[in-house]
PDB file of C-alpha atoms in Angstrom:
ATOM      1  CA  MET A   1     -11.901 -19.766  28.197  1.00 88.00           C
ATOM      2  CA  ALA A   2     -13.423 -23.774  27.567  1.00 90.00           C
ATOM      3  CA  PRO A   3     -15.280 -22.441  24.674  1.00 91.00           C
ATOM      4  CA  LYS A   4     -11.557 -21.608  22.493  1.00 93.00           C
ATOM      5  CA  VAL A   5      -9.590 -24.441  24.214  1.00 95.00           C
ATOM      6  CA  GLN A   6     -12.397 -26.897  23.355  1.00 96.00           C
ATOM      7  CA  GLY A   7     -14.011 -26.130  20.320  1.00 96.00           C
ATOM      8  CA  ALA A   8      -9.938 -26.319  18.726  1.00 97.00           C
ATOM      9  CA  TRP A   9      -9.062 -28.640  20.436  1.00 97.00           C
ATOM     10  CA  ASN A  10     -12.080 -30.624  18.901  1.00 97.00           C
ATOM     11  CA  LEU A  11     -11.798 -29.535  15.401  1.00 96.00           C
ATOM     12  CA  HIS A  12      -7.976 -30.387  15.809  1.00 97.00           C
ATOM     13  CA  ASN A  13      -9.146 -34.215  16.572  1.00 96.00           C
ATOM     14  CA  LEU A  14     -11.756 -34.886  14.394  1.00 96.00           C
ATOM     15  CA  THR A  15      -9.668 -33.427  11.443  1.00 95.00           C
ATOM     16  CA  ARG A  16      -5.970 -34.416  11.580  1.00 91.00           C
ATOM     17  CA  ASP A  17      -6.735 -37.469   9.341  1.00 93.00           C
ATOM     18  CA  LYS A  18      -9.021 -35.975   6.661  1.00 94.00           C
ATOM     19  CA  PRO A  19      -6.738 -33.757   3.483  1.00 92.00           C
ATOM     20  CA  LEU A  20      -6.952 -30.356   4.214  1.00 94.00           C
ATOM     21  CA  ASP A  21      -6.575 -27.380   2.348  1.00 93.00           C
ATOM     22  CA  PHE A  22      -7.006 -24.542   6.042  1.00 94.00           C
ATOM     23  CA  PHE A  23      -7.129 -24.519   9.390  1.00 96.00           C
ATOM     24  CA  ILE A  24      -7.232 -20.685  10.805  1.00 96.00           C
ATOM     25  CA  LEU A  25      -7.295 -19.954  13.937  1.00 96.00           C
ATOM     26  CA  PHE A  26      -9.012 -17.192  15.115  1.00 95.00           C
ATOM     27  CA  SER A  27      -6.749 -15.768  18.099  1.00 95.00           C
ATOM     28  CA  SER A  28      -6.185 -12.484  19.361  1.00 92.00           C
ATOM     29  CA  ALA A  29      -3.502  -9.634  19.932  1.00 89.00           C
ATOM     30  CA  ALA A  30      -4.542 -10.740  23.923  1.00 88.00           C
ATOM     31  CA  SER A  31      -1.742 -13.240  24.052  1.00 90.00           C
ATOM     32  CA  LEU A  32       0.852 -11.021  22.304  1.00 86.00           C
ATOM     33  CA  LEU A  33       0.502  -7.761  23.808  1.00 82.00           C
ATOM     34  CA  GLY A  34      -1.992  -8.579  27.361  1.00 79.00           C
ATOM     35  CA  SER A  35      -4.820  -8.501  28.688  1.00 75.00           C
ATOM     36  CA  PRO A  36      -5.063  -6.573  32.269  1.00 67.00           C
ATOM     37  CA  GLY A  37      -7.896  -8.532  34.350  1.00 70.00           C
ATOM     38  CA  GLN A  38      -8.501 -10.612  30.745  1.00 79.00           C
ATOM     39  CA  GLY A  39      -6.037 -14.249  32.119  1.00 85.00           C
ATOM     40  CA  ASN A  40      -9.017 -15.911  30.787  1.00 89.00           C
ATOM     41  CA  HIS A  41      -9.231 -14.800  27.545  1.00 89.00           C
ATOM     42  CA  VAL A  42      -5.146 -13.973  26.566  1.00 92.00           C
ATOM     43  CA  ALA A  43      -4.966 -17.579  28.130  1.00 94.00           C
ATOM     44  CA  ALA A  44      -7.427 -19.008  25.870  1.00 95.00           C
ATOM     45  CA  ASN A  45      -5.686 -17.337  22.255  1.00 96.00           C
ATOM     46  CA  THR A  46      -1.739 -18.614  24.175  1.00 96.00           C
ATOM     47  CA  PHE A  47      -3.642 -21.980  23.644  1.00 97.00           C
ATOM     48  CA  LEU A  48      -4.601 -21.720  19.983  1.00 97.00           C
ATOM     49  CA  ASP A  49      -1.186 -19.723  18.823  1.00 97.00           C
ATOM     50  CA  SER A  50       0.486 -22.536  20.940  1.00 97.00           C
ATOM     51  CA  LEU A  51      -2.090 -25.670  18.893  1.00 97.00           C
ATOM     52  CA  ALA A  52      -1.102 -23.793  15.675  1.00 97.00           C
ATOM     53  CA  HIS A  53       2.627 -24.512  15.918  1.00 97.00           C
ATOM     54  CA  TYR A  54       2.341 -28.178  16.966  1.00 97.00           C
ATOM     55  CA  ARG A  55       0.160 -28.912  14.162  1.00 96.00           C
ATOM     56  CA  ARG A  56       2.796 -27.620  11.716  1.00 95.00           C
ATOM     57  CA  SER A  57       5.134 -29.189  13.536  1.00 95.00           C
ATOM     58  CA  GLN A  58       2.996 -33.073  13.164  1.00 94.00           C
ATOM     59  CA  GLY A  59       2.923 -31.234   9.602  1.00 94.00           C
ATOM     60  CA  LEU A  60      -0.875 -30.264   9.251  1.00 95.00           C
ATOM     61  CA  PRO A  61      -1.529 -26.797   7.825  1.00 95.00           C
ATOM     62  CA  ALA A  62      -2.513 -24.339  10.510  1.00 96.00           C
ATOM     63  CA  LEU A  63      -2.581 -20.711  10.979  1.00 96.00           C
ATOM     64  CA  SER A  64      -2.940 -18.510  14.424  1.00 96.00           C
ATOM     65  CA  ILE A  65      -4.624 -14.891  13.653  1.00 96.00           C
ATOM     66  CA  ASN A  66      -3.761 -12.810  16.920  1.00 94.00           C
ATOM     67  CA  TRP A  67      -6.620  -9.805  16.209  1.00 93.00           C
ATOM     68  CA  GLY A  68      -6.673  -7.045  16.873  1.00 89.00           C
ATOM     69  CA  VAL A  69      -9.758  -4.703  18.098  1.00 85.00           C
ATOM     70  CA  TRP A  70     -12.101  -4.748  14.921  1.00 86.00           C
ATOM     71  CA  SER A  71     -14.572  -1.389  14.229  1.00 80.00           C
ATOM     72  CA  ASP A  72     -18.397  -1.878  13.827  1.00 67.00           C
ATOM     73  CA  ILE A  73     -18.904  -4.437  14.211  1.00 64.00           C
ATOM     74  CA  GLY A  74     -19.384  -7.464  16.515  1.00 61.00           C
ATOM     75  CA  ALA A  75     -18.421  -7.514  20.703  1.00 59.00           C
ATOM     76  CA  ALA A  76     -16.321  -5.306  21.299  1.00 54.00           C
ATOM     77  CA  ALA A  77     -17.445  -2.922  18.826  1.00 51.00           C
ATOM     78  CA  LYS A  78     -20.858  -3.089  21.228  1.00 55.00           C
ATOM     79  CA  ARG A  79     -19.213  -1.990  24.086  1.00 52.00           C
ATOM     80  CA  GLN A  80     -17.002  -0.024  22.434  1.00 55.00           C
ATOM     81  CA  VAL A  81     -13.469  -1.268  23.319  1.00 55.00           C
ATOM     82  CA  ASP A  82     -11.734   0.957  20.097  1.00 57.00           C
ATOM     83  CA  ALA A  83     -12.218   4.088  22.291  1.00 58.00           C
ATOM     84  CA  GLN A  84      -9.649   2.253  25.127  1.00 58.00           C
ATOM     85  CA  MET A  85      -7.343   1.022  22.904  1.00 68.00           C
ATOM     86  CA  LYS A  86      -7.236   4.371  21.217  1.00 69.00           C
ATOM     87  CA  ALA A  87      -5.602   5.575  24.184  1.00 62.00           C
ATOM     88  CA  ARG A  88      -3.093   2.822  24.587  1.00 69.00           C
ATOM     89  CA  GLY A  89      -2.382   3.479  21.416  1.00 76.00           C
ATOM     90  CA  ILE A  90      -4.007   0.667  19.443  1.00 82.00           C
ATOM     91  CA  GLY A  91      -5.823   1.275  16.699  1.00 84.00           C
ATOM     92  CA  ALA A  92      -9.249  -0.495  15.950  1.00 86.00           C
ATOM     93  CA  ILE A  93      -9.388  -2.883  12.033  1.00 88.00           C
ATOM     94  CA  ALA A  94     -11.889  -1.552   9.626  1.00 87.00           C
ATOM     95  CA  PRO A  95     -14.045  -4.834   8.287  1.00 89.00           C
ATOM     96  CA  GLN A  96     -13.359  -4.422   4.310  1.00 89.00           C
ATOM     97  CA  GLN A  97      -9.652  -3.394   5.713  1.00 88.00           C
ATOM     98  CA  GLY A  98      -9.735  -7.514   7.781  1.00 90.00           C
ATOM     99  CA  LEU A  99     -11.257  -9.181   5.236  1.00 91.00           C
ATOM    100  CA  ASP A 100      -8.306  -8.049   2.864  1.00 90.00           C
ATOM    101  CA  ILE A 101      -5.482  -8.710   5.340  1.00 91.00           C
ATOM    102  CA  LEU A 102      -7.265 -12.382   5.592  1.00 92.00           C
ATOM    103  CA  GLU A 103      -7.558 -12.239   1.541  1.00 90.00           C
ATOM    104  CA  LYS A 104      -4.017 -12.092   1.972  1.00 88.00           C
ATOM    105  CA  LEU A 105      -3.142 -14.606   4.365  1.00 90.00           C
ATOM    106  CA  PHE A 106      -4.672 -16.778   3.449  1.00 88.00           C
ATOM    107  CA  THR A 107      -1.850 -16.691   0.888  1.00 83.00           C
ATOM    108  CA  GLU A 108       1.450 -16.702   3.446  1.00 82.00           C
ATOM    109  CA  GLU A 109       3.416 -19.865   5.009  1.00 87.00           C
ATOM    110  CA  SER A 110       3.647 -18.134   8.080  1.00 90.00           C
ATOM    111  CA  THR A 111       2.163 -20.111  11.580  1.00 95.00           C
ATOM    112  CA  GLN A 112       1.098 -17.134  13.295  1.00 95.00           C
ATOM    113  CA  VAL A 113       0.129 -13.450  12.598  1.00 94.00           C
ATOM    114  CA  GLY A 114      -0.635 -10.519  14.851  1.00 92.00           C
ATOM    115  CA  VAL A 115      -3.097  -8.414  13.000  1.00 92.00           C
ATOM    116  CA  VAL A 116      -2.898  -5.182  14.636  1.00 89.00           C
ATOM    117  CA  PRO A 117      -2.389  -1.373  14.022  1.00 87.00           C
ATOM    118  CA  ILE A 118      -0.228  -0.476  16.466  1.00 83.00           C
ATOM    119  CA  ASN A 119       1.245   3.489  17.061  1.00 79.00           C
ATOM    120  CA  TRP A 120       3.956   2.175  19.056  1.00 75.00           C
ATOM    121  CA  PRO A 121       5.716   5.568  20.528  1.00 73.00           C
ATOM    122  CA  GLN A 122       2.335   5.617  22.204  1.00 71.00           C
ATOM    123  CA  PHE A 123       2.081   2.197  22.824  1.00 73.00           C
ATOM    124  CA  LEU A 124       5.524   2.019  24.292  1.00 72.00           C
ATOM    125  CA  SER A 125       5.229   5.533  27.041  1.00 63.00           C
ATOM    126  CA  SER A 126       2.121   4.242  27.966  1.00 57.00           C
ATOM    127  CA  GLY A 127       4.132   2.031  30.156  1.00 56.00           C
ATOM    128  CA  ALA A 128       4.559  -0.870  28.326  1.00 59.00           C
ATOM    129  CA  THR A 129       7.566  -2.131  29.313  1.00 59.00           C
ATOM    130  CA  SER A 130       7.885  -5.587  28.873  1.00 66.00           C
ATOM    131  CA  PRO A 131      11.647  -7.083  27.593  1.00 66.00           C
ATOM    132  CA  TYR A 132       9.215  -8.683  24.910  1.00 68.00           C
ATOM    133  CA  PHE A 133       8.425  -5.103  23.470  1.00 71.00           C
ATOM    134  CA  GLU A 134      12.685  -3.827  23.331  1.00 67.00           C
ATOM    135  CA  ASP A 135      12.769  -4.911  19.713  1.00 63.00           C
ATOM    136  CA  PHE A 136      10.217  -2.475  18.409  1.00 66.00           C
ATOM    137  CA  ALA A 137      11.499   0.636  20.362  1.00 60.00           C
ATOM    138  CA  GLN A 138      14.683  -0.117  18.687  1.00 55.00           C
ATOM    139  CA  THR A 139      12.466  -0.161  15.711  1.00 51.00           C
ATOM    140  CA  LYS A 140      10.815   2.550  16.358  1.00 48.00           C
ATOM    141  CA  GLU A 141      14.236   4.558  16.791  1.00 49.00           C
ATOM    142  CA  THR A 142      15.866   3.155  14.092  1.00 50.00           C
ATOM    143  CA  LYS A 143      13.390   4.205  11.581  1.00 50.00           C
ATOM    144  CA  GLN A 144      13.368   7.752  13.567  1.00 51.00           C
ATOM    145  CA  ARG A 145      17.356   8.637  13.233  1.00 54.00           C
ATOM    146  CA  GLU A 146      16.152   6.687   9.301  1.00 52.00           C
ATOM    147  CA  ALA A 147      13.790   9.137   8.398  1.00 49.00           C
ATOM    148  CA  SER A 148      16.091  11.922  10.221  1.00 60.00           C
ATOM    149  CA  GLU A 149      18.936  11.325   7.679  1.00 72.00           C
ATOM    150  CA  LEU A 150      16.464  10.740   4.748  1.00 73.00           C
ATOM    151  CA  ARG A 151      15.112  14.430   5.127  1.00 72.00           C
ATOM    152  CA  GLN A 152      18.508  15.841   5.818  1.00 76.00           C
ATOM    153  CA  GLN A 153      20.341  14.591   2.747  1.00 77.00           C
ATOM    154  CA  LEU A 154      16.906  16.147   0.917  1.00 79.00           C
ATOM    155  CA  THR A 155      17.656  18.845   2.854  1.00 78.00           C
ATOM    156  CA  ASP A 156      21.241  19.025   1.739  1.00 77.00           C
ATOM    157  CA  ILE A 157      21.225  18.310  -2.646  1.00 76.00           C
ATOM    158  CA  LEU A 158      20.930  20.593  -4.962  1.00 78.00           C
ATOM    159  CA  PRO A 159      17.273  21.949  -4.775  1.00 78.00           C
ATOM    160  CA  GLN A 160      16.542  21.046  -8.365  1.00 81.00           C
ATOM    161  CA  ASN A 161      17.955  17.425  -7.286  1.00 82.00           C
ATOM    162  CA  ARG A 162      15.103  16.985  -5.285  1.00 82.00           C
ATOM    163  CA  LEU A 163      12.943  15.771  -7.066  1.00 86.00           C
ATOM    164  CA  SER A 164      14.923  12.558  -8.855  1.00 87.00           C
ATOM    165  CA  PHE A 165      16.196  11.711  -5.414  1.00 86.00           C
ATOM    166  CA  LEU A 166      12.656  11.281  -4.047  1.00 86.00           C
ATOM    167  CA  VAL A 167      11.885   9.110  -7.888  1.00 90.00           C
ATOM    168  CA  ASN A 168      14.123   6.513  -6.462  1.00 88.00           C
ATOM    169  CA  HIS A 169      13.289   6.583  -3.207  1.00 86.00           C
ATOM    170  CA  LEU A 170       9.898   5.855  -4.405  1.00 87.00           C
ATOM    171  CA  GLN A 171      10.410   3.708  -6.275  1.00 89.00           C
ATOM    172  CA  GLU A 172      12.982   1.788  -3.622  1.00 86.00           C
ATOM    173  CA  GLU A 173       9.688   2.189  -1.379  1.00 84.00           C
ATOM    174  CA  VAL A 174       7.098   0.749  -4.053  1.00 87.00           C
ATOM    175  CA  ALA A 175       8.741  -2.152  -5.350  1.00 86.00           C
ATOM    176  CA  PRO A 176       8.207  -4.473  -1.747  1.00 82.00           C
ATOM    177  CA  ILE A 177       5.742  -3.394  -1.611  1.00 80.00           C
ATOM    178  CA  LEU A 178       3.699  -4.659  -4.752  1.00 82.00           C
ATOM    179  CA  GLY A 179       6.231  -7.573  -4.510  1.00 80.00           C
ATOM    180  CA  LEU A 180       8.536  -6.241  -7.575  1.00 83.00           C
ATOM    181  CA  LYS A 181      12.140  -7.842  -7.978  1.00 82.00           C
ATOM    182  CA  THR A 182      12.784  -4.623 -10.207  1.00 87.00           C
ATOM    183  CA  ASN A 183      11.781  -0.827  -9.704  1.00 89.00           C
ATOM    184  CA  PRO A 184       8.698  -0.137 -11.291  1.00 90.00           C
ATOM    185  CA  ASN A 185       8.349   2.765 -13.929  1.00 91.00           C
ATOM    186  CA  PRO A 186       7.721   5.923 -12.353  1.00 89.00           C
ATOM    187  CA  GLN A 187       5.284   7.445 -15.315  1.00 90.00           C
ATOM    188  CA  GLN A 188       2.984   3.542 -14.411  1.00 91.00           C
ATOM    189  CA  GLY A 189       0.065   4.005 -11.937  1.00 91.00           C
ATOM    190  CA  PHE A 190      -0.187   2.802  -8.647  1.00 90.00           C
ATOM    191  CA  PHE A 191      -3.149   0.021  -8.939  1.00 89.00           C
ATOM    192  CA  ASP A 192      -2.011  -0.913 -12.976  1.00 89.00           C
ATOM    193  CA  LEU A 193       1.003  -1.839 -11.298  1.00 88.00           C
ATOM    194  CA  GLY A 194      -1.254  -4.577  -8.964  1.00 87.00           C
ATOM    195  CA  MET A 195      -1.712  -1.872  -5.538  1.00 86.00           C
ATOM    196  CA  ASP A 196      -4.459  -2.111  -3.520  1.00 80.00           C
ATOM    197  CA  SER A 197      -6.446   0.097  -1.195  1.00 75.00           C
ATOM    198  CA  LEU A 198      -4.115  -2.004   1.333  1.00 68.00           C
ATOM    199  CA  MET A 199      -0.887  -1.860   0.079  1.00 78.00           C
ATOM    200  CA  ALA A 200      -1.591   2.307  -0.352  1.00 83.00           C
ATOM    201  CA  VAL A 201      -2.152   2.341   3.024  1.00 78.00           C
ATOM    202  CA  GLU A 202       0.839   0.844   3.502  1.00 75.00           C
ATOM    203  CA  MET A 203       2.398   3.332   1.629  1.00 83.00           C
ATOM    204  CA  LYS A 204       1.133   6.196   3.115  1.00 85.00           C
ATOM    205  CA  ASN A 205       2.479   4.548   6.055  1.00 79.00           C
ATOM    206  CA  ARG A 206       5.690   4.217   4.504  1.00 78.00           C
ATOM    207  CA  LEU A 207       6.109   7.702   3.509  1.00 83.00           C
ATOM    208  CA  GLU A 208       5.410   9.525   6.506  1.00 81.00           C
ATOM    209  CA  THR A 209       7.764   7.273   8.304  1.00 76.00           C
ATOM    210  CA  GLY A 210      10.290   7.523   5.982  1.00 77.00           C
ATOM    211  CA  LEU A 211      10.074  11.544   5.691  1.00 80.00           C
ATOM    212  CA  SER A 212       8.973  12.517   8.619  1.00 77.00           C
ATOM    213  CA  VAL A 213       5.852  13.961   6.661  1.00 81.00           C
ATOM    214  CA  THR A 214       1.743  14.125   7.382  1.00 85.00           C
ATOM    215  CA  LEU A 215       0.204  13.243   3.978  1.00 86.00           C
ATOM    216  CA  PRO A 216      -3.471  12.978   3.738  1.00 87.00           C
ATOM    217  CA  SER A 217      -5.144   9.585   3.430  1.00 81.00           C
ATOM    218  CA  THR A 218      -6.124   9.942  -0.422  1.00 86.00           C
ATOM    219  CA  VAL A 219      -2.339  10.752  -1.450  1.00 87.00           C
ATOM    220  CA  ILE A 220      -1.831   7.757  -3.296  1.00 89.00           C
ATOM    221  CA  PHE A 221      -5.397   8.084  -5.207  1.00 89.00           C
ATOM    222  CA  GLU A 222      -4.447  11.315  -5.631  1.00 91.00           C
ATOM    223  CA  TYR A 223      -0.959  10.876  -6.494  1.00 92.00           C
ATOM    224  CA  PRO A 224      -1.749   7.912  -8.968  1.00 90.00           C
ATOM    225  CA  THR A 225       2.193   7.697 -10.030  1.00 92.00           C
ATOM    226  CA  ILE A 226       5.781   7.927  -8.822  1.00 91.00           C
ATOM    227  CA  ASN A 227       6.312  10.944 -10.326  1.00 91.00           C
ATOM    228  CA  ALA A 228       3.379  12.569  -9.461  1.00 92.00           C
ATOM    229  CA  LEU A 229       3.625  11.425  -6.221  1.00 91.00           C
ATOM    230  CA  ALA A 230       7.404  12.991  -6.253  1.00 88.00           C
ATOM    231  CA  GLU A 231       6.621  16.201  -7.164  1.00 90.00           C
ATOM    232  CA  TYR A 232       3.823  16.973  -5.000  1.00 90.00           C
ATOM    233  CA  LEU A 233       5.847  15.813  -1.426  1.00 87.00           C
ATOM    234  CA  VAL A 234       8.957  18.184  -3.125  1.00 86.00           C
ATOM    235  CA  GLU A 235       6.299  20.942  -3.031  1.00 87.00           C
ATOM    236  CA  GLU A 236       4.540  20.021   0.220  1.00 83.00           C
ATOM    237  CA  MET A 237       8.180  19.573   1.740  1.00 80.00           C
ATOM    238  CA  PHE A 238      10.013  22.715   0.425  1.00 80.00           C
ATOM    239  CA  PRO A 239       7.788  24.597  -0.757  1.00 79.00           C
ATOM    240  CA  SER A 240       9.732  28.095  -1.528  1.00 69.00           C
ATOM    241  CA  GLN A 241      12.411  26.524  -3.115  1.00 58.00           C
ATOM    242  CA  TRP A 242      10.343  24.251  -5.239  1.00 51.00           C
ATOM    243  CA  GLU A 243       9.058  27.227  -7.113  1.00 53.00           C
ATOM    244  CA  SER A 244      12.120  29.258  -6.774  1.00 49.00           C
ATOM    245  CA  THR A 245      14.079  26.998  -8.697  1.00 49.00           C
ATOM    246  CA  GLY A 246      12.012  26.526 -12.826  1.00 49.00           C
ATOM    247  CA  VAL A 247      11.149  22.846 -11.313  1.00 47.00           C
ATOM    248  CA  LYS A 248       7.693  23.695 -11.804  1.00 50.00           C
ATOM    249  CA  THR A 249       8.175  25.732 -14.998  1.00 45.00           C
ATOM    250  CA  LYS A 250      10.291  23.049 -16.097  1.00 47.00           C
ATOM    251  CA  ILE A 251       7.454  20.956 -15.694  1.00 47.00           C
ATOM    252  CA  ASN A 252       4.628  23.316 -16.969  1.00 48.00           C
ATOM    253  CA  ASN A 253       6.812  23.726 -20.034  1.00 49.00           C
ATOM    254  CA  GLU A 254       7.252  20.470 -20.125  1.00 45.00           C
ATOM    255  CA  GLU A 255       3.367  20.030 -20.176  1.00 45.00           C
ATOM    256  CA  THR A 256       2.972  22.802 -22.276  1.00 48.00           C
ATOM    257  CA  SER A 257       5.265  21.331 -24.767  1.00 50.00           C
ATOM    258  CA  LEU A 258       3.238  17.771 -24.795  1.00 48.00           C
ATOM    259  CA  SER A 259       0.093  19.536 -25.244  1.00 48.00           C
ATOM    260  CA  GLN A 260       1.148  21.391 -28.232  1.00 56.00           C
ATOM    261  CA  THR A 261       2.643  18.754 -30.400  1.00 50.00           C
ATOM    262  CA  LEU A 262      -0.650  16.463 -29.521  1.00 50.00           C
ATOM    263  CA  GLU A 263      -2.559  19.914 -31.130  1.00 54.00           C
ATOM    264  CA  GLU A 264      -0.306  20.051 -34.023  1.00 57.00           C
ATOM    265  CA  ASP A 265       0.210  15.978 -34.715  1.00 50.00           C
ATOM    266  CA  ILE A 266      -3.597  16.162 -34.276  1.00 49.00           C
ATOM    267  CA  ASN A 267      -4.071  19.108 -36.921  1.00 55.00           C
ATOM    268  CA  ALA A 268      -1.585  17.457 -39.434  1.00 50.00           C
ATOM    269  CA  SER A 269      -3.909  14.096 -39.549  1.00 49.00           C
ATOM    270  CA  GLN A 270      -7.025  16.012 -39.917  1.00 51.00           C
ATOM    271  CA  THR A 271      -5.053  17.880 -42.930  1.00 50.00           C
ATOM    272  CA  LEU A 272      -4.149  14.496 -43.907  1.00 48.00           C
ATOM    273  CA  GLU A 273      -7.261  13.212 -44.112  1.00 51.00           C
ATOM    274  CA  GLU A 274      -8.767  16.448 -45.307  1.00 53.00           C
ATOM    275  CA  ASP A 275      -5.501  15.883 -48.123  1.00 53.00           C
ATOM    276  CA  SER A 276      -6.729  12.138 -49.061  1.00 57.00           C
ATOM    277  CA  ALA A 277     -10.336  12.715 -48.829  1.00 61.00           C
ATOM    278  CA  ILE A 278      -9.769  15.230 -51.633  1.00 58.00           C
ATOM    279  CA  ALA A 279      -7.726  12.789 -53.579  1.00 60.00           C
ATOM    280  CA  GLN A 280     -10.096  10.242 -53.954  1.00 64.00           C
ATOM    281  CA  GLU A 281     -12.912  12.913 -54.990  1.00 63.00           C
ATOM    282  CA  LEU A 282     -10.831  13.998 -57.872  1.00 59.00           C
ATOM    283  CA  GLU A 283      -9.704  10.575 -58.475  1.00 63.00           C
ATOM    284  CA  GLU A 284     -13.096   9.401 -59.070  1.00 64.00           C
ATOM    285  CA  LEU A 285     -14.151  12.612 -60.786  1.00 60.00           C
ATOM    286  CA  GLU A 286     -11.483  11.847 -63.258  1.00 61.00           C
ATOM    287  CA  ASN A 287     -12.468   8.301 -64.121  1.00 63.00           C
ATOM    288  CA  LEU A 288     -16.179   9.282 -64.201  1.00 61.00           C
ATOM    289  CA  LEU A 289     -14.710  11.711 -66.695  1.00 58.00           C
ATOM    290  CA  LYS A 290     -13.052   9.048 -68.796  1.00 57.00           C
ATOM    291  CA  ASN A 291     -16.391   7.158 -68.762  1.00 59.00           C
ATOM    292  CA  ARG A 292     -17.814   9.787 -70.156  1.00 55.00           C
ATOM    293  CA  ASN A 293     -14.239  10.359 -73.412  1.00 54.00           C
ATOM    294  CA  ASN A 294     -15.284   6.697 -73.540  1.00 56.00           C
ATOM    295  CA  ASP A 295     -19.033   6.662 -74.412  1.00 56.00           C
TER     296      ASP A 295
END
């Protein structure tokens, strides 16, 4: 307990008159979720959280990050704490993912942020009965209801309208993740729009929750536009109807038509180039003959 409390307080006192850009405290999720048998650890990290709020009240920079367990590195990884946490529904943070999150938090105005991958249904069913989690339980129920309603909407509408419905839905999902004020072009690549790997994970998780589907971790990379992703989702969710509606055939026909058009344009271009070359040769030959006649 002492290193965190005394160390943080000493840093606070020694730097309070200096023009710092950042004062970032590495707290723990233990102060948010509790940690049986580690009251000293919980108290120490709660002190860091409180110090961040105190500094902000004094007009000083401060951010306390309540980190969950990191995988691969650190004392927790050596003790295989991540395996224990997984049984409670709490995941581990990969090192690169943690660094990406830290970089993002540098630009945030928050005083305290919890960074913990949590499977809420599993966590809440493991005996987490604190009133602190009531809002999360309600959020879970609301999201489940919304997902059920969205899935039912897709089931009820005409099969040929599902693709456009999903395109609109994906546009509304992607915009806030990328911080866009308007819906993105469904033909533009996610990564051209500014999506990074962390956002891709968030996008996948939101789709799984919103549509009640299980998606591969690489889905955003394999289908890197809204149009491509929407087609994949329709095919996965309604495979038999996707084939029978003729939507796929229409898309294939459009692709074939586009390919044929491109081929015709290329051939036409080549023909024009050949004609131009022949015309140039004829002009040079004509000039040569004129010069000889003049001679």
